[in-house]
Short mmCIF file of N, CA and C in Angstrom, two decimals:
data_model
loop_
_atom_site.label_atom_id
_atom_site.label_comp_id
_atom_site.label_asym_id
_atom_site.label_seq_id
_atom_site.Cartn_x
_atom_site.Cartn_y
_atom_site.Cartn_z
N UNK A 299 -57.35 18.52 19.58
CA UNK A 299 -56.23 18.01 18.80
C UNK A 299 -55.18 19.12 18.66
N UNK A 300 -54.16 18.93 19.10
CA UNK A 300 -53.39 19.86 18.89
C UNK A 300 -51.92 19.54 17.64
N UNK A 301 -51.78 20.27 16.90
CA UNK A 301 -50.99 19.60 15.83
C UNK A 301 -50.24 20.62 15.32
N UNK A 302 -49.01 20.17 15.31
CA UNK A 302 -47.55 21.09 14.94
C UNK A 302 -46.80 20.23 13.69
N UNK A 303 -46.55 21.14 12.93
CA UNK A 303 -46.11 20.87 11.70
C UNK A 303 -44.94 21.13 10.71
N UNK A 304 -44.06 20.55 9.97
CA UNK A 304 -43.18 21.15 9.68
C UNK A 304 -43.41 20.84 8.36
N UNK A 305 -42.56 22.24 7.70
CA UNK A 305 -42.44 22.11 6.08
C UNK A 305 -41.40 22.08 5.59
N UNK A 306 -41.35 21.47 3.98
CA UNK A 306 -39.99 20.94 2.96
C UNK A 306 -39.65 21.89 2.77
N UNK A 307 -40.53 22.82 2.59
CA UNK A 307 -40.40 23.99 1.22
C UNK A 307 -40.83 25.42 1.83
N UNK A 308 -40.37 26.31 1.32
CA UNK A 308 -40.65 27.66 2.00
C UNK A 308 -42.65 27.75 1.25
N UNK A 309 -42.73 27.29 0.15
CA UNK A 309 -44.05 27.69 -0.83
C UNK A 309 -44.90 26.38 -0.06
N UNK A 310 -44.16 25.23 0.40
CA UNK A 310 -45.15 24.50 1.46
C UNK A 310 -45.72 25.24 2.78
N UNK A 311 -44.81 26.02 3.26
CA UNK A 311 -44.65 26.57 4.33
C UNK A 311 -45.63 27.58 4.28
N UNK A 312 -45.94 28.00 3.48
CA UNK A 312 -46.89 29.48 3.30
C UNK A 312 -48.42 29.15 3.28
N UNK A 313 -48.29 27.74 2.24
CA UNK A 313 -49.65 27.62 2.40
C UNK A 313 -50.65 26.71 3.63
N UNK A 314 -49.21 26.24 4.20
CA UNK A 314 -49.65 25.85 5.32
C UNK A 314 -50.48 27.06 6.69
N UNK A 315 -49.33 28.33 6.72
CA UNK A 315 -49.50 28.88 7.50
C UNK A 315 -50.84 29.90 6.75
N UNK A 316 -50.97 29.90 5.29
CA UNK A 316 -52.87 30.12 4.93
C UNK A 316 -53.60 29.34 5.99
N UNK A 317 -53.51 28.23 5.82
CA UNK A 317 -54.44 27.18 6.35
C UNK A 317 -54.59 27.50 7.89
N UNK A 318 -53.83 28.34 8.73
CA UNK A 318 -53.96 28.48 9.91
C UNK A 318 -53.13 27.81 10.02
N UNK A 319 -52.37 26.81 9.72
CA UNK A 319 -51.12 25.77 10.78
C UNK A 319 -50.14 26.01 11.02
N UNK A 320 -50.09 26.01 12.57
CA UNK A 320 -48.87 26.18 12.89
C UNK A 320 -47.07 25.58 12.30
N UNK A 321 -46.41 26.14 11.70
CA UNK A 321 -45.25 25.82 11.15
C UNK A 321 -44.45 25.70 11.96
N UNK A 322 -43.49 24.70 12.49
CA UNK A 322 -41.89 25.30 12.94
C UNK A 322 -41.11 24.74 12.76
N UNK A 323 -39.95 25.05 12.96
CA UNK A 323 -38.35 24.49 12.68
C UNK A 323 -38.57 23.40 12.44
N UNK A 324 -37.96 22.55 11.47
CA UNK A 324 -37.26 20.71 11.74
C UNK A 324 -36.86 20.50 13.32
N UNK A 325 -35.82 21.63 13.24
CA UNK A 325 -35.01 21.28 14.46
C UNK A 325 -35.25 21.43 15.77
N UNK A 326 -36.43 21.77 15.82
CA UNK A 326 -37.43 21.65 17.24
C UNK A 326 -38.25 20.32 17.91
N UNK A 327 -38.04 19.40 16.83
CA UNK A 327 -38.66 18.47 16.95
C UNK A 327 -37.45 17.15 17.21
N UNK A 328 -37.95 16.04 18.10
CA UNK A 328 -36.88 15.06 18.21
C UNK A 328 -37.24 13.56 17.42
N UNK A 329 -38.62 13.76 17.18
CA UNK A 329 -39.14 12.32 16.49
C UNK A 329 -40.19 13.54 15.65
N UNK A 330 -40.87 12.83 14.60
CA UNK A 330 -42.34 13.06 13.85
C UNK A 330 -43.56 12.11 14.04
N UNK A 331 -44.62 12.18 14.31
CA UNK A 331 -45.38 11.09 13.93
C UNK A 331 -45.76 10.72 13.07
N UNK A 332 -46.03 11.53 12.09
CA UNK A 332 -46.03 11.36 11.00
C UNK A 332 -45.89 12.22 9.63
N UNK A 333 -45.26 11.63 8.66
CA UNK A 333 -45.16 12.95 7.12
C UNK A 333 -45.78 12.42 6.34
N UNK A 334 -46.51 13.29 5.43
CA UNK A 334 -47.65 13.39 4.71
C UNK A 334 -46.93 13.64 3.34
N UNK A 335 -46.74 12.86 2.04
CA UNK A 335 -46.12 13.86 1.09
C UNK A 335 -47.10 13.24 -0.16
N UNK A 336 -46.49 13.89 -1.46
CA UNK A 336 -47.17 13.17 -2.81
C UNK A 336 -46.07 12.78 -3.46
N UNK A 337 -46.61 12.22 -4.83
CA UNK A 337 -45.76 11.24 -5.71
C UNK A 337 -46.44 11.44 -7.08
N UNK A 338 -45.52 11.44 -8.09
CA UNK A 338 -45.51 11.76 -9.24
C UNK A 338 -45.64 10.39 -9.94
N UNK A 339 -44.93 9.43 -9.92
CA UNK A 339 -45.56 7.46 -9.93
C UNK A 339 -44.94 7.06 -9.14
N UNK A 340 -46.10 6.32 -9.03
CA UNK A 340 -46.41 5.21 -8.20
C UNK A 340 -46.30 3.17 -8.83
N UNK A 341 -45.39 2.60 -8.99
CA UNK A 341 -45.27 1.24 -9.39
C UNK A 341 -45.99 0.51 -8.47
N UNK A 342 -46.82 -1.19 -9.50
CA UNK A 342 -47.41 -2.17 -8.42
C UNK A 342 -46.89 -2.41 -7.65
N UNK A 343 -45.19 -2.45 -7.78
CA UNK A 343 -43.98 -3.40 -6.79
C UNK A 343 -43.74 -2.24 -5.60
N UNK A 344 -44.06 -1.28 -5.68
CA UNK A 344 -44.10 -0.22 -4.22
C UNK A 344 -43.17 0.68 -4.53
N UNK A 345 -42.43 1.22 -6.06
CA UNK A 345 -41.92 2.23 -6.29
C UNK A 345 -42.60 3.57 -6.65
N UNK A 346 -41.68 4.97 -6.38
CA UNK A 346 -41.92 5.97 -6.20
C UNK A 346 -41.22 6.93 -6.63
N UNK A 347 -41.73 7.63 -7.38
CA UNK A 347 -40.89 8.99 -8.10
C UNK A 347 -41.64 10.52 -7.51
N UNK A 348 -40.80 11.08 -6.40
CA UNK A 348 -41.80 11.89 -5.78
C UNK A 348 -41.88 13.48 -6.65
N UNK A 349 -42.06 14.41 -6.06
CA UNK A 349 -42.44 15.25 -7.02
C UNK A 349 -41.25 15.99 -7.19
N UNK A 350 -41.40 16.53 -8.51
CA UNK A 350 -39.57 17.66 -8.66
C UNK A 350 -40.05 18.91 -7.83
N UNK A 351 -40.72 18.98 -6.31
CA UNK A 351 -40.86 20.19 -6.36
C UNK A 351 -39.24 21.47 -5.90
N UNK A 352 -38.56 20.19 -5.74
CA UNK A 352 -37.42 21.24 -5.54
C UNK A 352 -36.52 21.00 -4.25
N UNK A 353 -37.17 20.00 -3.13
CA UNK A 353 -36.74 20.13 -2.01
C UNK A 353 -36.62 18.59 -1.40
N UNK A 354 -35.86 17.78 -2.21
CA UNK A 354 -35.55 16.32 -2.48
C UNK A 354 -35.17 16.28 -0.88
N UNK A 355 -33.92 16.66 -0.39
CA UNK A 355 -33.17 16.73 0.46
C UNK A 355 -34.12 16.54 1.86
N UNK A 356 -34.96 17.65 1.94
CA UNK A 356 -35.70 18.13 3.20
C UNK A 356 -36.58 17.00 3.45
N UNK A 357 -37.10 16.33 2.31
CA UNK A 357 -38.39 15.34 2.41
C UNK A 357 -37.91 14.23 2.42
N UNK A 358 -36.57 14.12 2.11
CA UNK A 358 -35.92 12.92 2.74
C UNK A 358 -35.59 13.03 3.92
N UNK A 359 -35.24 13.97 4.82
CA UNK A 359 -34.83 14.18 5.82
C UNK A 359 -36.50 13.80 6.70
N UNK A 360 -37.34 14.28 6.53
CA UNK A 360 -38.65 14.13 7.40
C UNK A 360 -39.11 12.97 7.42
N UNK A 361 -39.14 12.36 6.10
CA UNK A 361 -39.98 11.06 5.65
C UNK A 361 -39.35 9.90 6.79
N UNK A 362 -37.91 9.96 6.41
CA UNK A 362 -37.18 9.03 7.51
C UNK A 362 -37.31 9.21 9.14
N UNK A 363 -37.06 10.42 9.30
CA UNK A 363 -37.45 10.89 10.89
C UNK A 363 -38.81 10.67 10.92
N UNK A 364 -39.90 9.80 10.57
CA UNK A 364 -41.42 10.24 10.69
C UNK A 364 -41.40 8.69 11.18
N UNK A 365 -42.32 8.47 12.26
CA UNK A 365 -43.30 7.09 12.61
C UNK A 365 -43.71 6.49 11.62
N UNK A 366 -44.46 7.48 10.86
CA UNK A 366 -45.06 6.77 9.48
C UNK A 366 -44.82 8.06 8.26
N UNK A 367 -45.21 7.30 7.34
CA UNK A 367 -44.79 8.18 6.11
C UNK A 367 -45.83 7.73 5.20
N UNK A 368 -46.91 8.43 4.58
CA UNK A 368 -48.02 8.36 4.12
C UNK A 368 -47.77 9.23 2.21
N UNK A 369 -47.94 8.56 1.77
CA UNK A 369 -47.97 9.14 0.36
C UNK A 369 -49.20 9.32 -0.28
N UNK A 370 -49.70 10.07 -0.22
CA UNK A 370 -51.24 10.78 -1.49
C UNK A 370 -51.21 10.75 -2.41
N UNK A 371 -51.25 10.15 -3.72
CA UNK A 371 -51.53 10.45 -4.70
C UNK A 371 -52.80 10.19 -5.97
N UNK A 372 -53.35 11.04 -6.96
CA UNK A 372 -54.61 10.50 -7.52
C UNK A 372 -54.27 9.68 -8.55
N UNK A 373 -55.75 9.37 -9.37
CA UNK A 373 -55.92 8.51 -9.99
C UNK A 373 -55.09 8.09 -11.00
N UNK A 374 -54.07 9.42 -11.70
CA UNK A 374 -53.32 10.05 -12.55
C UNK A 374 -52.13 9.55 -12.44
N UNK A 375 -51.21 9.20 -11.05
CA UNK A 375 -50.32 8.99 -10.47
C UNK A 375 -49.58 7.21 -10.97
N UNK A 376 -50.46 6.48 -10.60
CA UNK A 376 -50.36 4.71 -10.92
C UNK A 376 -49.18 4.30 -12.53
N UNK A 377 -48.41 4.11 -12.31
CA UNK A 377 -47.57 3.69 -13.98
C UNK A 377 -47.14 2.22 -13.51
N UNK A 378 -47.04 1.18 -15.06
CA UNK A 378 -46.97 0.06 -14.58
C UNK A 378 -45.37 0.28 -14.29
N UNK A 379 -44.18 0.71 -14.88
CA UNK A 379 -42.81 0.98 -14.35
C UNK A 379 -42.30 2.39 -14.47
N UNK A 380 -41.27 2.72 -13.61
CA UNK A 380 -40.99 4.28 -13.50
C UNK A 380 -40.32 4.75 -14.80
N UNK A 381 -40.66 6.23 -15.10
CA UNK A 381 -39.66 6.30 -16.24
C UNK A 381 -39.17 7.76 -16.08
N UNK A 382 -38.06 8.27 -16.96
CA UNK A 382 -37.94 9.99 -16.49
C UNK A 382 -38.86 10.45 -17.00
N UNK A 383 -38.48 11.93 -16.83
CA UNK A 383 -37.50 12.24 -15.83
C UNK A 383 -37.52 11.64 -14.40
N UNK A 384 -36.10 11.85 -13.72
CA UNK A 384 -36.28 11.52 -12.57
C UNK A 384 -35.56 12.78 -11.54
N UNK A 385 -36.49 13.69 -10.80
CA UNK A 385 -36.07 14.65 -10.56
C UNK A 385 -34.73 14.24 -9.38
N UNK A 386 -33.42 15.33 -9.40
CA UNK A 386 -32.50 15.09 -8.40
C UNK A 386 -32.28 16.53 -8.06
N UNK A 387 -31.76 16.31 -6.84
CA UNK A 387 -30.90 17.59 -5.81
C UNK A 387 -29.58 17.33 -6.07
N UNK A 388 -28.39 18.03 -6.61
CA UNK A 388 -26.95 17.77 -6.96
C UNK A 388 -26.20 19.55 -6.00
N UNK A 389 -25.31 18.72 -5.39
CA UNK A 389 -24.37 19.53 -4.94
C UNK A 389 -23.73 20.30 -5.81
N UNK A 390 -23.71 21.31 -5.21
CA UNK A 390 -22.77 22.62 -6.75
C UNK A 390 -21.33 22.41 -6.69
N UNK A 391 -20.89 21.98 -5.13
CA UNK A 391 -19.53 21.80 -5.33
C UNK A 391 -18.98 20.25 -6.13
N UNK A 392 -18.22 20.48 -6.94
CA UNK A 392 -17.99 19.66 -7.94
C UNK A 392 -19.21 19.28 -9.13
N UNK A 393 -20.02 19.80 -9.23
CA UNK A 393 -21.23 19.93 -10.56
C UNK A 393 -20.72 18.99 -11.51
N UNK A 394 -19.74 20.20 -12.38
CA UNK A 394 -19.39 19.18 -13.72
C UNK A 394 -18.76 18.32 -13.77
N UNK A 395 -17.97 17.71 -12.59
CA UNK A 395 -17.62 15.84 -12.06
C UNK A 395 -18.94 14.97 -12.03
N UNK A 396 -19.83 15.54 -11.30
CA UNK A 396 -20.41 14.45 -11.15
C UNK A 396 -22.24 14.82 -12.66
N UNK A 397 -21.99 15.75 -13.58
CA UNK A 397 -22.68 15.83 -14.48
C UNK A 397 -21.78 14.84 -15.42
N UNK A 398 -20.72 14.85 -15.16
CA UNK A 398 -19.89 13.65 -16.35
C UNK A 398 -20.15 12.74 -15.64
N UNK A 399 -20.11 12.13 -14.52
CA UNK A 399 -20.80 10.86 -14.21
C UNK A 399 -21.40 10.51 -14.43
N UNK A 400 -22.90 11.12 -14.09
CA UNK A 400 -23.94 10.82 -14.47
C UNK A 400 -24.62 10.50 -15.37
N UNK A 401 -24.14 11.61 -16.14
CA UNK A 401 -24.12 11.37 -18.17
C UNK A 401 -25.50 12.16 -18.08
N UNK A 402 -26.72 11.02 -18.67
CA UNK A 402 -27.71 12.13 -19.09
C UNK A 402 -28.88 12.80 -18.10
N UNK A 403 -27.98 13.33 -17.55
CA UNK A 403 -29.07 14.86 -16.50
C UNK A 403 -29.10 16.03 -17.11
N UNK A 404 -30.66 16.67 -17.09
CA UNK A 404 -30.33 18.29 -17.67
C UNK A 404 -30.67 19.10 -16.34
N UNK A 405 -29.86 19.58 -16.24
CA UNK A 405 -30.25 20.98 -15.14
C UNK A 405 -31.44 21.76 -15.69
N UNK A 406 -32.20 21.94 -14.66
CA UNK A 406 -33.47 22.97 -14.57
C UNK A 406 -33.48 24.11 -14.67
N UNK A 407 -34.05 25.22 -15.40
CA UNK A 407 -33.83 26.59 -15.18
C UNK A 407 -34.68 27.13 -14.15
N UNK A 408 -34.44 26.68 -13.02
CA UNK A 408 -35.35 26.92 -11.59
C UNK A 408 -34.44 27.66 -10.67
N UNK A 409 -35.03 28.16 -9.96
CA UNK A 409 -34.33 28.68 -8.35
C UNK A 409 -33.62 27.50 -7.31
N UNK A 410 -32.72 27.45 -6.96
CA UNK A 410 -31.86 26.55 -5.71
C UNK A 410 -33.22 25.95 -5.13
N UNK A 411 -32.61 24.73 -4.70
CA UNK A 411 -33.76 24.07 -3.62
C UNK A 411 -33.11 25.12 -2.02
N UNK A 412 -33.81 25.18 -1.02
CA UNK A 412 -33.67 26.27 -0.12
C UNK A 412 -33.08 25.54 0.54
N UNK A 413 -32.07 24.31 0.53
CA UNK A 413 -30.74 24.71 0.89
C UNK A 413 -29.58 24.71 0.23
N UNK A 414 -29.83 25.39 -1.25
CA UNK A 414 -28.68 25.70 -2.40
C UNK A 414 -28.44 24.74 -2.71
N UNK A 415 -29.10 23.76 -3.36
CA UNK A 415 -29.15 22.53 -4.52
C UNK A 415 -29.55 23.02 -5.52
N UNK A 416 -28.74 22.33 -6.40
CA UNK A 416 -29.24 22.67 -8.11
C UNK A 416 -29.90 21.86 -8.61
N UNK A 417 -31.41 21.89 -9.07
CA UNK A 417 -32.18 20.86 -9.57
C UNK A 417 -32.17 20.56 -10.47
N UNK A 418 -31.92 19.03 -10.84
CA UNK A 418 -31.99 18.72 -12.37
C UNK A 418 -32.68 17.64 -12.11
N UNK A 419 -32.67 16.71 -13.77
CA UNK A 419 -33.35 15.85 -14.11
C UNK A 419 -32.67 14.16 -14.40
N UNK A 420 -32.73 13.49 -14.18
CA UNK A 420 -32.18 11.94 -15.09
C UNK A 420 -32.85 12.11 -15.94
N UNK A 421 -32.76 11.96 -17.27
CA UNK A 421 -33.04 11.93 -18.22
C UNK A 421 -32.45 10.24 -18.80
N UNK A 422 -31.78 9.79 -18.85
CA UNK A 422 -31.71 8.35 -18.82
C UNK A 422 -32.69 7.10 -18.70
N UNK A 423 -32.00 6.21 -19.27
CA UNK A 423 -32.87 4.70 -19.23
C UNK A 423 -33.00 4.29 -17.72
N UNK A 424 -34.38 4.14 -17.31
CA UNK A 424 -34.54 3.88 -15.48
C UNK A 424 -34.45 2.37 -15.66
N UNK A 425 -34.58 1.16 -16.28
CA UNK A 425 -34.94 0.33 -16.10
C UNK A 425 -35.54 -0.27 -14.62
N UNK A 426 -34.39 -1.27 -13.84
CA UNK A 426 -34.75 -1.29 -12.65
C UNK A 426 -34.34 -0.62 -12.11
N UNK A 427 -35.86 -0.17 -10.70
CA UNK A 427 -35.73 1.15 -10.11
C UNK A 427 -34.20 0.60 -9.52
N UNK A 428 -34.49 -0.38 -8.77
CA UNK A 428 -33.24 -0.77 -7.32
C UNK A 428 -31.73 -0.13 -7.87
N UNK A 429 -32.06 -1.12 -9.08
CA UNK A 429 -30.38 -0.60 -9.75
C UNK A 429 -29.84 1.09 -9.63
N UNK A 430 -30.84 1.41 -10.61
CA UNK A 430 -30.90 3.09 -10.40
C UNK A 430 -30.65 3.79 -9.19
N UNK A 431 -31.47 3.19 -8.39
CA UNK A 431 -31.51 3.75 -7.23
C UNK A 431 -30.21 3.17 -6.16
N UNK A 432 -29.86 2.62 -6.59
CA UNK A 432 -28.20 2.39 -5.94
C UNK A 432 -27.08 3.07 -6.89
N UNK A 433 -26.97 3.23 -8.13
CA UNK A 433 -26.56 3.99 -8.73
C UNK A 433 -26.14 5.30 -8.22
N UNK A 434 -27.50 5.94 -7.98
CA UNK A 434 -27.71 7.15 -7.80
C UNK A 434 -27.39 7.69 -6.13
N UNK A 435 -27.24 6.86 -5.46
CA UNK A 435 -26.93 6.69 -3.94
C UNK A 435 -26.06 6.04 -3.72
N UNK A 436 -25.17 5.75 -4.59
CA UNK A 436 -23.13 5.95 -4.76
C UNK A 436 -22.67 7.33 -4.95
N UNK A 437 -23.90 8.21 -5.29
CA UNK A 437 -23.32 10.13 -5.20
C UNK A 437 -23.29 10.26 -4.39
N UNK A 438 -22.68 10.89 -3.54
CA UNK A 438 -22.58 11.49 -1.88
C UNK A 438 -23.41 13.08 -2.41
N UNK A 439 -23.05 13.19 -3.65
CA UNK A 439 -23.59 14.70 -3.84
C UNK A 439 -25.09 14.69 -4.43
N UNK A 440 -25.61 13.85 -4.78
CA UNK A 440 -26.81 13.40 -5.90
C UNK A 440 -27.96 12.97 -4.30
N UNK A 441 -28.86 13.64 -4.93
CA UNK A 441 -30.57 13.03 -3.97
C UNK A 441 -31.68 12.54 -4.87
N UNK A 442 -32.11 11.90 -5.18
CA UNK A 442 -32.78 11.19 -5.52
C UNK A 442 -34.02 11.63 -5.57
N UNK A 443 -35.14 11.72 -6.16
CA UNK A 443 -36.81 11.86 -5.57
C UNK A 443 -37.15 10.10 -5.92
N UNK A 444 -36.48 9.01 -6.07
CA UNK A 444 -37.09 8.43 -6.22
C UNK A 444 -37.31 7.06 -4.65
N UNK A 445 -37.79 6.68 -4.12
CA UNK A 445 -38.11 5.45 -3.33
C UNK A 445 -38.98 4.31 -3.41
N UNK A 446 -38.76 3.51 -2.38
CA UNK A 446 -39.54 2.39 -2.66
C UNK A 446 -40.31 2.21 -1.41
N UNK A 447 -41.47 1.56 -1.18
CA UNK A 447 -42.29 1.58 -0.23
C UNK A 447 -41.63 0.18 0.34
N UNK A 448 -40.86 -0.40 -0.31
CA UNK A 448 -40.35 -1.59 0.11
C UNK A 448 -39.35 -1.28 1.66
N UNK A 449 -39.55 -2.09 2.82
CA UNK A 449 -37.94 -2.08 3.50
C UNK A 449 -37.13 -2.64 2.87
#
């Protein structure tokens, strides 16, 4: 079996290459077969709040380029509807435009996602995900951790 792998995150990346696995570029690759990620909840209706680890952007970028896209999560994970936080990736250029948009997000006191995103939170009423999640994907600058297993 031979198996090549790519990572979101530089701290994914490390412990991969513990594990012995080979790491490389995104951009070496022209398709994925498949991405492997976790989730923070999980809804009956096939929604998903993935994890704040920081690197919204990248794992959207793979999940979509992947054949399949496989989500792990334990017993802990299952909520009957999503609620916040809801972690996001926000562009720095124009910040406090689109922090007045948004209304209630708090920025994280974390390090940049590694490609200079500022991580914050929705802190807001999620009701329905869809809504939200079109909401939130009228930002050109805003990423989301949240999806739906739905097409």
């Amino acid at each position: 079996l031979s198996l090549r792998c790519v990572a979101t995150s530089p701290r994914t990346e490390e412990a991969a290459r513990r594990l012995g696995l080979a790491v490389e570029p995104f951009g070496t690759f022209e398709r994925l077969d498949l991405a492997i990620d976790g989730a923070d909840q999980i809804t009956p209706d096939g929604w998903l709040v993935k994890g704040g680890g920081a690197a919204h952007t990248r794992e959207k970028l793979v999940a979509i380029s992947a054949e399949r896209f496989v989500v792990i999560a334990d017993s802990r994970k299952p909520v009957p509807r999503l609620h916040g936080p809801i972690p996001l990736e926000l562009l720095e250029f124009g910040l406090g435009s689109t922090l007045r948009r948004l209304g209630t997000v708090h920025l994280r006191d974390v390090p940049r996602s590694p490609d200079g995103g500022v991580i914050a939170d929705f802190t807001g009423h999620v009701g329905d995900p869809a809504v939200l999640a079109e909401v939130l994907s009228g930002h050109p600058e805003v990423w989301s951790s949240m999806a739906s297993s739905r097409p």
